[in-house]
Backbone as JSON, one array per atom type, in Angstrom:
{
  "sequence": "MADLLYPPVIGAARAWFKALDLRFDVRGSEHVPAHGGAVLVSNHISYLDFIFTGLAARPAKRLVRFMAKDSVFRHKVSGPLMRAMKHIPVDRSRGEHAYSHALDALRAGEVIGVFPEATISRSFTLKDFKSGAARLAQEARVPLVPMALWGTQRLWTKGHKRDFGRNHLPITIRVGPPVSPDPDETALSLTDRLRERMHELLETAQRAYPASPGGAADSWWQPAHLGGTAPTPAQARAL",
  "N": [[4.6, -26.62, 42.77], [4.18, -29.59, 40.94], [4.21, -30.02, 37.37], [1.84, -31.75, 36.2], [0.0, -32.08, 34.15], [0.75, -30.57, 31.88], [3.04, -31.74, 30.38], [1.83, -34.18, 29.26], [-0.12, -32.97, 27.63], [1.47, -31.63, 25.78], [2.62, -33.86, 24.56], [0.32, -34.94, 23.36], [-0.24, -32.91, 21.56], [1.99, -33.06, 19.87], [1.54, -35.58, 18.73], [-0.76, -34.98, 17.32], [0.28, -33.1, 15.49], [1.81, -34.84, 13.97], [-0.15, -36.47, 12.9], [-1.46, -34.67, 11.26], [0.5, -34.29, 9.48], [2.27, -32.12, 9.52], [4.94, -29.97, 8.58], [7.83, -28.8, 10.0], [9.89, -25.93, 10.26], [12.14, -24.78, 12.21], [14.06, -22.28, 13.57], [16.57, -20.87, 15.63], [15.82, -21.53, 18.21], [17.6, -21.89, 20.23], [17.9, -19.48, 21.44], [16.06, -19.21, 23.42], [16.14, -18.93, 26.83], [17.6, -21.38, 29.01], [17.27, -21.31, 31.69], [15.78, -19.3, 34.29], [13.71, -16.31, 34.31], [11.8, -15.09, 31.5], [10.33, -13.25, 28.8], [8.5, -14.44, 26.29], [7.8, -13.46, 23.1], [5.47, -13.21, 20.53], [4.25, -12.87, 17.12], [0.79, -12.74, 15.98], [-1.29, -14.67, 14.25], [-3.03, -16.74, 14.07], [-5.51, -18.9, 15.58], [-4.22, -20.92, 16.87], [-1.7, -20.21, 17.65], [-0.47, -20.17, 20.17], [0.22, -22.79, 20.67], [2.3, -23.32, 18.85], [4.12, -21.36, 19.48], [4.86, -22.21, 22.03], [6.1, -24.57, 21.27], [8.55, -23.76, 20.27], [10.01, -23.36, 22.54], [10.6, -25.83, 23.56], [13.12, -27.2, 22.98], [14.76, -26.01, 24.89], [13.69, -27.06, 27.08], [11.63, -25.76, 28.39], [8.54, -24.72, 29.85], [5.93, -22.81, 28.75], [4.07, -20.17, 30.1], [1.15, -18.87, 29.2], [-0.4, -15.7, 28.63], [-3.77, -15.19, 28.41], [-7.07, -14.43, 27.16], [-9.71, -14.1, 29.54], [-12.08, -15.44, 29.01], [-11.47, -17.88, 27.9], [-10.69, -19.32, 30.06], [-13.05, -19.62, 31.37], [-14.44, -21.46, 29.97], [-15.93, -24.69, 29.85], [-14.4, -26.88, 29.08], [-11.78, -26.02, 28.15], [-11.08, -24.34, 30.26], [-10.41, -25.75, 32.83], [-8.1, -27.07, 31.87], [-6.4, -24.95, 31.12], [-5.99, -23.69, 33.58], [-4.75, -25.76, 35.03], [-2.37, -25.94, 33.66], [-1.19, -23.66, 34.4], [-1.51, -21.25, 33.07], [-2.22, -17.76, 32.41], [-4.98, -15.85, 33.19], [-6.53, -13.1, 31.52], [-8.35, -10.4, 32.26], [-9.66, -7.85, 30.62], [-10.82, -5.62, 31.72], [-9.75, -5.5, 34.17], [-6.92, -5.47, 34.14], [-4.67, -5.22, 35.72], [-4.47, -7.31, 37.54], [-3.77, -9.6, 36.07], [-1.33, -8.69, 35.14], [0.15, -8.46, 37.53], [0.16, -11.14, 38.32], [1.63, -12.3, 36.19], [4.05, -10.98, 36.54], [4.92, -11.93, 39.03], [5.31, -14.61, 38.32], [7.41, -14.39, 36.46], [9.46, -13.44, 38.11], [9.77, -15.66, 39.61], [11.12, -17.24, 37.94], [9.86, -18.21, 35.63], [8.84, -18.73, 32.16], [7.06, -16.48, 30.31], [4.47, -16.25, 27.98], [3.54, -13.97, 25.49], [1.33, -12.19, 23.36], [1.74, -9.38, 21.85], [0.15, -7.93, 20.08], [-2.36, -8.39, 20.85], [-4.8, -9.23, 19.6], [-5.73, -11.38, 16.82], [-4.06, -10.77, 13.77], [-5.61, -9.79, 10.92], [-4.53, -8.99, 8.54], [-2.18, -10.28, 8.43], [0.16, -9.03, 8.87], [2.29, -7.17, 11.13], [0.5, -5.73, 13.75], [-0.17, -2.72, 15.7], [1.64, -2.64, 18.77], [0.88, -3.53, 22.14], [2.17, -2.25, 25.24], [2.63, -3.92, 27.37], [4.27, -6.29, 27.5], [6.87, -5.28, 27.34], [6.92, -3.67, 29.64], [6.65, -5.62, 31.63], [9.06, -7.07, 31.28], [10.92, -5.07, 31.9], [10.3, -4.45, 34.6], [10.58, -6.92, 35.89], [13.13, -7.44, 35.26], [14.1, -9.1, 33.18], [14.88, -10.81, 30.06], [13.41, -10.05, 26.81], [12.24, -12.29, 24.46], [12.11, -12.38, 21.13], [9.97, -13.64, 18.53], [8.76, -15.14, 15.45], [5.99, -16.39, 13.67], [4.94, -18.28, 10.85], [2.65, -19.44, 8.43], [0.89, -20.67, 10.13], [-1.55, -19.46, 9.97], [-2.85, -20.7, 7.94], [-3.95, -22.97, 8.94], [-5.96, -22.31, 10.87], [-7.67, -19.43, 11.22], [-8.91, -16.11, 11.86], [-11.98, -15.44, 10.31], [-11.83, -17.43, 8.39], [-12.34, -20.85, 7.39], [-11.49, -23.72, 9.35], [-8.67, -25.76, 8.56], [-7.78, -28.78, 8.85], [-6.79, -30.84, 7.43], [-4.82, -33.56, 6.08], [-2.31, -32.35, 4.67], [0.4, -31.85, 4.26], [1.3, -29.45, 5.33], [3.46, -26.66, 5.66], [5.11, -25.17, 8.48], [6.66, -22.34, 9.62], [9.05, -21.19, 11.9], [10.71, -18.65, 13.59], [13.12, -17.61, 15.87], [14.53, -14.96, 17.63], [17.6, -13.39, 18.9], [17.73, -12.55, 22.42], [16.15, -9.54, 23.59], [17.32, -7.13, 25.55], [16.16, -5.15, 28.22], [16.86, -1.68, 28.5], [18.01, 0.16, 31.24], [17.47, 2.9, 31.26], [15.55, 3.27, 29.38], [12.34, 3.97, 27.99], [9.16, 2.27, 28.31], [7.69, 2.43, 25.96], [9.65, 3.0, 24.04], [11.19, 0.66, 24.2], [9.26, -1.16, 23.39], [8.91, -0.35, 20.73], [11.41, -1.01, 19.74], [11.4, -3.77, 20.1], [9.28, -4.47, 18.38], [10.35, -3.77, 15.91], [12.44, -5.64, 15.72], [10.93, -7.99, 15.65], [9.54, -7.61, 13.3], [11.59, -7.9, 11.44], [12.19, -10.61, 11.87], [9.77, -11.77, 11.07], [9.71, -11.13, 8.34], [11.93, -12.64, 7.56], [10.99, -15.22, 8.11], [8.88, -15.35, 6.28], [10.25, -15.16, 3.83], [11.63, -17.56, 3.91], [9.68, -19.43, 3.74], [8.43, -22.4, 2.35], [6.32, -22.67, 0.55], [3.92, -21.46, -1.87], [0.99, -19.51, -2.72], [-1.59, -21.41, -4.3], [-2.71, -20.28, -6.74], [-5.22, -17.69, -7.43], [-7.49, -18.11, -5.81], [-6.41, -19.3, -3.62], [-4.82, -17.46, -2.42], [-5.45, -16.06, -0.17], [-4.15, -16.25, 2.26], [-1.81, -14.92, 2.02], [-0.09, -11.88, 2.58], [-1.17, -8.59, 1.48], [0.9, -6.91, 0.59], [2.71, -8.69, -0.35], [1.59, -9.64, -2.58], [-0.69, -11.12, -2.15], [-4.21, -11.78, -1.32], [-5.06, -11.07, 1.18], [-6.53, -8.84, 3.6], [-5.49, -5.4, 3.53], [-3.49, -3.63, 6.02], [-5.01, -1.33, 6.7], [-7.58, -2.01, 5.78], [-7.99, -4.23, 7.4], [-8.12, -3.04, 9.91], [-10.53, -1.7, 9.63], [-12.27, -3.85, 9.5]],
  "CA": [[3.69, -27.69, 42.37], [4.64, -30.26, 39.74], [3.39, -29.89, 36.17], [1.39, -33.1, 35.89], [-0.81, -32.11, 32.94], [1.37, -29.9, 30.74], [3.77, -32.66, 29.48], [0.94, -35.01, 28.42], [-0.76, -32.13, 26.61], [2.49, -31.45, 24.74], [2.69, -35.13, 23.84], [-0.87, -35.05, 22.51], [-0.08, -31.94, 20.47], [2.96, -33.62, 18.92], [0.87, -36.65, 17.99], [-1.66, -34.31, 16.4], [1.11, -32.56, 14.41], [2.2, -35.96, 13.11], [-1.35, -36.91, 12.19], [-1.72, -33.66, 10.22], [1.66, -34.28, 8.6], [2.85, -30.78, 9.48], [6.39, -29.92, 8.4], [8.31, -27.65, 10.76], [11.21, -25.33, 10.04], [12.35, -23.99, 13.41], [15.42, -21.78, 13.7], [16.81, -19.9, 16.68], [15.28, -21.94, 19.51], [18.67, -21.79, 21.24], [17.82, -18.17, 22.09], [15.19, -19.3, 24.61], [17.03, -19.28, 27.95], [17.32, -22.65, 29.68], [16.97, -21.04, 33.1], [15.42, -17.94, 34.62], [12.54, -15.72, 33.71], [11.89, -14.47, 30.18], [9.05, -12.99, 28.14], [8.53, -14.93, 24.91], [6.87, -12.57, 22.43], [5.23, -13.69, 19.17], [3.16, -12.31, 16.32], [-0.46, -13.47, 16.22], [-2.0, -14.8, 12.98], [-3.86, -17.94, 14.1], [-6.04, -19.29, 16.89], [-3.37, -21.98, 17.42], [-0.33, -19.72, 17.77], [0.13, -20.49, 21.47], [0.8, -24.14, 20.58], [3.55, -23.28, 18.1], [5.04, -20.54, 20.28], [5.38, -23.1, 23.07], [6.97, -25.56, 20.63], [9.89, -23.18, 20.11], [10.7, -23.39, 23.83], [10.83, -27.19, 23.99], [14.54, -27.59, 23.05], [15.32, -25.51, 26.15], [12.94, -27.77, 28.13], [10.85, -24.77, 29.13], [7.09, -24.69, 29.72], [5.55, -21.4, 28.64], [2.79, -19.8, 30.72], [0.61, -17.85, 28.31], [-1.44, -14.78, 29.04], [-4.88, -15.4, 27.48], [-8.3, -13.78, 27.61], [-10.31, -14.87, 30.63], [-13.19, -16.27, 28.54], [-10.94, -19.22, 27.66], [-10.64, -19.97, 31.37], [-14.42, -19.87, 31.82], [-15.01, -22.55, 29.18], [-15.98, -25.9, 30.67], [-13.34, -27.81, 28.68], [-10.45, -25.39, 28.14], [-10.79, -23.69, 31.53], [-9.61, -26.58, 33.74], [-6.78, -27.33, 31.27], [-5.59, -23.73, 31.19], [-5.59, -23.47, 34.97], [-3.82, -26.81, 35.42], [-1.07, -25.66, 33.04], [-0.72, -22.42, 35.03], [-1.58, -20.08, 32.2], [-2.63, -16.56, 33.15], [-6.17, -15.22, 32.6], [-6.48, -11.65, 31.38], [-9.62, -9.69, 32.22], [-9.23, -6.55, 30.12], [-11.33, -4.54, 32.58], [-8.95, -5.53, 35.41], [-5.64, -5.97, 33.64], [-3.6, -5.17, 36.72], [-4.37, -8.61, 38.21], [-2.99, -10.46, 35.19], [0.03, -8.15, 35.12], [0.79, -8.85, 38.79], [0.35, -12.6, 38.25], [2.74, -12.56, 35.27], [5.27, -10.45, 37.15], [5.32, -12.9, 40.06], [5.81, -15.8, 37.63], [8.72, -14.07, 35.9], [10.41, -13.35, 39.22], [9.97, -17.04, 40.08], [11.91, -17.95, 36.94], [9.04, -18.79, 34.58], [8.77, -18.1, 30.84], [5.7, -16.0, 30.06], [4.18, -16.04, 26.56], [2.7, -12.78, 25.26], [1.05, -11.73, 22.0], [1.56, -7.94, 22.1], [-0.89, -7.35, 19.23], [-3.58, -8.65, 21.64], [-5.76, -10.0, 18.8], [-5.2, -11.91, 15.57], [-3.91, -9.83, 12.66], [-6.27, -10.25, 9.7], [-3.68, -8.66, 7.39], [-1.0, -11.14, 8.58], [1.31, -8.17, 9.14], [2.29, -6.79, 12.54], [-0.34, -4.62, 14.19], [0.44, -1.95, 16.78], [1.91, -3.45, 19.95], [0.67, -3.05, 23.5], [3.47, -2.12, 25.91], [2.69, -4.76, 28.57], [5.41, -7.21, 27.5], [8.06, -4.48, 27.65], [6.86, -3.26, 31.04], [6.94, -6.8, 32.44], [10.5, -7.36, 31.2], [11.65, -4.03, 32.63], [10.08, -4.53, 36.04], [11.12, -8.19, 36.39], [14.55, -7.47, 34.87], [14.3, -10.32, 32.39], [14.91, -10.5, 28.62], [12.33, -10.32, 25.87], [12.69, -13.18, 23.38], [11.19, -12.18, 20.01], [9.84, -14.73, 17.57], [7.77, -14.95, 14.39], [5.36, -17.59, 13.13], [4.37, -18.13, 9.52], [1.99, -20.65, 7.96], [-0.13, -21.11, 11.08], [-2.84, -18.9, 9.56], [-3.47, -21.61, 6.97], [-4.66, -23.99, 9.7], [-7.19, -21.78, 11.46], [-7.53, -18.03, 11.56], [-10.15, -15.34, 11.9], [-12.63, -15.2, 9.03], [-11.63, -18.54, 7.46], [-12.63, -22.16, 7.95], [-10.36, -24.55, 9.79], [-8.18, -26.75, 7.6], [-6.98, -29.76, 9.57], [-6.55, -31.97, 6.54], [-3.45, -34.05, 5.99], [-1.9, -31.72, 3.42], [1.84, -31.56, 4.29], [1.41, -28.0, 5.52], [4.68, -26.22, 6.36], [5.05, -24.15, 9.53], [7.99, -21.75, 9.8], [9.2, -20.51, 13.19], [12.01, -18.0, 13.74], [13.32, -17.02, 17.19], [15.67, -14.07, 17.59], [18.35, -13.18, 20.15], [16.98, -11.78, 23.42], [16.2, -8.08, 23.64], [17.47, -6.78, 26.97], [15.71, -3.79, 28.53], [17.83, -0.67, 28.92], [17.46, 0.77, 32.46], [17.05, 4.28, 31.02], [14.65, 3.26, 28.24], [10.92, 3.93, 28.3], [8.48, 1.07, 27.83], [7.3, 2.66, 24.57], [10.85, 2.86, 23.22], [11.52, -0.76, 24.19], [8.24, -1.8, 22.56], [9.25, -0.05, 19.33], [12.61, -1.79, 19.4], [10.95, -5.16, 20.01], [8.46, -4.62, 17.18], [11.26, -3.73, 14.77], [13.12, -6.93, 15.68], [9.96, -9.01, 15.24], [9.27, -7.37, 11.88], [12.7, -8.53, 10.71], [12.01, -12.06, 11.97], [8.62, -12.15, 10.26], [10.14, -11.1, 6.94], [12.82, -13.78, 7.37], [10.14, -16.42, 8.05], [8.13, -15.32, 5.02], [11.17, -15.48, 2.73], [12.05, -18.95, 4.02], [8.52, -20.32, 3.64], [8.63, -23.21, 1.14], [5.1, -22.82, -0.25], [3.3, -20.27, -2.43], [-0.43, -19.74, -2.99], [-1.88, -22.18, -5.5], [-3.66, -19.54, -7.55], [-5.9, -16.56, -6.8], [-8.41, -18.56, -4.76], [-5.62, -19.76, -2.47], [-3.89, -16.41, -2.02], [-6.01, -15.34, 0.97], [-3.24, -16.29, 3.42], [-0.62, -14.13, 1.7], [-0.35, -10.44, 2.78], [-1.37, -7.8, 0.26], [2.16, -6.35, 0.09], [3.44, -9.77, -1.02], [0.81, -10.06, -3.74], [-1.84, -11.93, -1.77], [-5.5, -11.12, -1.23], [-5.41, -10.75, 2.56], [-6.81, -7.41, 3.75], [-4.39, -4.51, 3.9], [-3.65, -3.23, 7.42], [-6.12, -0.37, 6.84], [-8.82, -2.77, 5.63], [-8.12, -5.08, 8.58], [-8.58, -2.19, 11.01], [-11.95, -1.44, 9.41], [-12.98, -5.07, 9.85]],
  "C": [[4.16, -28.28, 41.03], [3.66, -30.05, 38.59], [2.97, -31.29, 35.72], [0.66, -33.17, 34.55], [-0.09, -31.58, 31.71], [2.14, -30.88, 29.84], [2.87, -33.59, 28.67], [0.22, -34.21, 27.33], [0.21, -31.87, 25.46], [2.62, -32.72, 23.9], [1.52, -35.31, 22.9], [-0.77, -34.1, 21.32], [0.9, -32.46, 19.42], [2.36, -34.74, 18.1], [-0.09, -36.07, 16.96], [-0.89, -33.72, 15.21], [1.47, -33.67, 13.42], [1.01, -36.44, 12.28], [-1.7, -35.96, 11.05], [-0.61, -33.6, 9.19], [2.21, -32.87, 8.42], [4.36, -30.88, 9.34], [6.91, -28.64, 9.05], [9.72, -27.23, 10.34], [11.42, -24.35, 11.19], [13.81, -23.57, 13.49], [15.49, -20.79, 14.86], [16.29, -20.3, 18.05], [16.33, -21.91, 20.62], [18.65, -20.45, 21.97], [16.87, -18.17, 23.28], [16.05, -19.74, 25.78], [16.61, -20.57, 28.64], [16.93, -22.45, 31.14], [16.57, -19.58, 33.26], [14.22, -17.43, 33.84], [12.82, -15.1, 32.35], [10.48, -14.25, 29.66], [9.2, -13.39, 26.68], [7.42, -14.22, 24.14], [6.72, -12.98, 20.97], [4.19, -12.85, 18.45], [1.94, -13.23, 16.46], [-1.29, -13.51, 14.94], [-2.96, -15.99, 12.96], [-4.39, -18.18, 15.51], [-5.13, -20.29, 17.59], [-1.95, -21.52, 17.71], [0.33, -20.08, 19.1], [0.79, -21.86, 21.43], [2.18, -24.08, 19.94], [4.59, -22.38, 18.78], [5.67, -21.4, 21.37], [6.33, -24.14, 22.52], [8.4, -25.05, 20.52], [10.7, -23.23, 21.41], [11.04, -24.8, 24.29], [12.29, -27.62, 23.97], [15.23, -27.12, 24.33], [14.64, -26.16, 27.35], [12.18, -26.8, 29.03], [9.36, -24.92, 28.84], [6.65, -23.24, 29.76], [4.17, -21.19, 29.27], [2.23, -18.62, 29.92], [-0.42, -16.97, 29.01], [-2.55, -14.85, 27.99], [-6.15, -14.79, 28.05], [-9.07, -14.7, 28.56], [-11.47, -15.74, 30.17], [-12.74, -17.7, 28.26], [-10.93, -20.01, 28.97], [-12.04, -20.27, 31.92], [-15.09, -21.02, 31.06], [-14.9, -23.86, 29.96], [-14.91, -26.92, 30.32], [-11.96, -27.17, 28.8], [-10.08, -24.79, 29.49], [-9.96, -24.53, 32.49], [-8.22, -26.89, 33.19], [-5.87, -26.13, 31.41], [-5.1, -23.48, 32.62], [-4.57, -24.5, 35.43], [-2.43, -26.59, 34.84], [-0.5, -24.31, 33.45], [-0.61, -21.25, 34.06], [-2.27, -18.94, 32.96], [-3.84, -15.9, 32.49], [-6.06, -13.7, 32.6], [-7.91, -11.12, 31.24], [-9.27, -8.25, 31.83], [-9.77, -5.38, 30.94], [-10.55, -4.46, 33.9], [-7.57, -6.1, 35.09], [-4.53, -6.01, 34.67], [-3.42, -6.51, 37.43], [-3.53, -9.58, 37.36], [-1.54, -10.0, 35.15], [0.79, -8.58, 36.38], [1.09, -10.34, 38.83], [1.55, -12.93, 37.38], [4.07, -12.1, 35.86], [5.8, -11.41, 38.22], [5.93, -14.15, 39.41], [7.2, -15.56, 37.04], [9.78, -14.03, 37.0], [10.69, -14.73, 39.82], [10.72, -17.88, 39.05], [11.14, -18.59, 35.81], [9.23, -18.05, 33.25], [7.31, -17.76, 30.58], [5.54, -15.75, 28.56], [3.19, -14.91, 26.36], [2.54, -12.54, 23.76], [0.75, -10.23, 22.09], [0.56, -7.25, 21.18], [-2.27, -7.52, 19.86], [-4.61, -9.47, 20.88], [-5.1, -10.44, 17.5], [-5.15, -10.82, 14.5], [-4.54, -10.4, 11.41], [-5.43, -9.97, 8.46], [-2.43, -9.53, 7.34], [0.29, -10.32, 8.6], [1.24, -7.79, 10.61], [1.38, -5.6, 12.78], [0.45, -3.78, 15.19], [0.57, -2.85, 18.0], [1.42, -2.74, 21.22], [2.03, -3.06, 24.22], [3.64, -3.06, 27.11], [3.89, -5.68, 28.63], [6.68, -6.47, 27.88], [8.07, -4.08, 29.12], [7.16, -4.42, 31.98], [8.43, -7.09, 32.46], [11.31, -6.34, 31.98], [11.52, -4.21, 34.14], [10.65, -5.81, 36.64], [12.61, -8.33, 36.1], [14.9, -8.79, 34.19], [14.33, -9.95, 30.91], [13.59, -10.76, 27.92], [12.9, -11.2, 24.77], [11.71, -13.06, 22.22], [11.13, -13.39, 19.1], [8.75, -14.4, 16.55], [7.29, -16.3, 13.9], [4.87, -17.29, 11.72], [3.84, -19.47, 9.03], [0.88, -21.11, 8.88], [-1.51, -20.59, 10.7], [-3.56, -19.82, 8.59], [-4.23, -22.75, 7.67], [-6.0, -23.48, 10.21], [-6.96, -20.34, 11.88], [-8.88, -17.35, 11.47], [-10.7, -15.12, 10.49], [-12.48, -16.31, 8.01], [-11.93, -19.87, 8.16], [-11.35, -22.86, 8.38], [-9.97, -25.52, 8.67], [-7.24, -27.69, 8.34], [-6.78, -31.01, 8.73], [-5.09, -32.36, 6.5], [-2.86, -33.56, 4.66], [-0.44, -31.26, 3.41], [2.11, -30.07, 4.5], [2.71, -27.62, 6.22], [4.38, -25.13, 7.39], [6.47, -23.64, 9.75], [8.01, -20.95, 11.1], [10.61, -19.94, 13.27], [12.06, -17.32, 15.11], [14.59, -16.19, 17.14], [16.4, -13.98, 18.91], [17.54, -12.33, 21.14], [17.2, -10.28, 23.28], [16.22, -7.71, 25.11], [17.0, -5.36, 27.22], [16.86, -2.9, 28.97], [17.24, 0.03, 30.15], [16.92, 2.18, 32.24], [16.02, 4.39, 29.89], [13.19, 3.26, 28.7], [10.31, 2.64, 27.76], [8.07, 1.22, 26.36], [8.48, 2.49, 23.63], [11.25, 1.39, 23.1], [10.52, -1.53, 23.32], [8.51, -1.58, 21.08], [10.44, -0.88, 18.87], [12.26, -3.26, 19.23], [10.16, -5.38, 18.72], [9.34, -4.62, 15.92], [11.98, -5.06, 14.6], [12.17, -8.03, 15.19], [9.57, -8.84, 13.77], [10.34, -8.03, 11.02], [12.56, -10.05, 10.71], [10.86, -12.54, 11.1], [8.99, -12.14, 8.77], [11.06, -12.27, 6.62], [12.01, -15.07, 7.25], [9.37, -16.48, 6.75], [9.01, -15.68, 3.83], [11.54, -16.95, 2.72], [10.91, -19.93, 3.78], [8.55, -21.08, 2.32], [7.42, -23.34, 0.23], [4.61, -21.46, -0.73], [1.82, -20.56, -2.66], [-0.64, -20.49, -4.31], [-2.94, -21.52, -6.35], [-4.4, -18.49, -6.75], [-6.8, -16.99, -5.64], [-7.69, -18.98, -3.49], [-4.71, -18.67, -1.92], [-4.37, -15.62, -0.81], [-5.04, -15.26, 2.14], [-1.95, -15.5, 3.19], [-0.94, -12.64, 1.88], [-0.43, -9.69, 1.46], [-0.03, -7.3, -0.29], [3.06, -7.41, -0.55], [2.64, -10.35, -2.2], [-0.41, -10.9, -3.43], [-3.11, -11.11, -1.68], [-5.96, -10.91, 0.21], [-5.71, -9.26, 2.66], [-5.52, -6.62, 4.01], [-4.52, -4.16, 5.37], [-4.81, -2.26, 7.63], [-7.46, -1.08, 6.73], [-9.07, -3.65, 6.85], [-8.61, -4.27, 9.79], [-10.08, -1.9, 10.88], [-12.79, -2.66, 9.76], [-13.1, -5.23, 11.36]]
}
């Protein structure tokens, strides 16, 4: 079935980026395969991360099918859009259905987008990873493509108001070389290897970010280990 809605939605998103005057620094998008199945794996620091994760796949002319919680699909506005763009609903009480759906899509040559932390990281550091992305890549025999986003938390994240003002906000995106599953590797070992690679990408994105907090009141989006006032990972777990 042709993707009639997805391209116009991408066009609308690009127009929105321009209206917000967002500045993008994207490196490594050549690592997204132009053909065949792949699992695109990103950190999760904003409600809008799926938009920017998908942006990294555009140079390869790929449309990413994201796995998202099923409540998004039940919403009267987002639901029809999500279904029309062939995203994958995840009911956490019946996760096997979403897994089977994603596996079929990978075997059909689709790119599946996964946030292995499952929920937004309030500390803006990597949380523990679920092993689903690794298991999908192993069973479908496709690569994992790691990536890291930085700056998206300043637009809209958990516990903070949305900021959609025209403020020249920079967004940094780093995509790493594919991580190929080893036939003799466990899903947990592959997940650890993926997380280590994504940690390196996240640190690279943070170092490359062209902006710093404008004082103590603006340091909420900076992780505690970098001198910001975001919760530590332990504090975030308590929240």
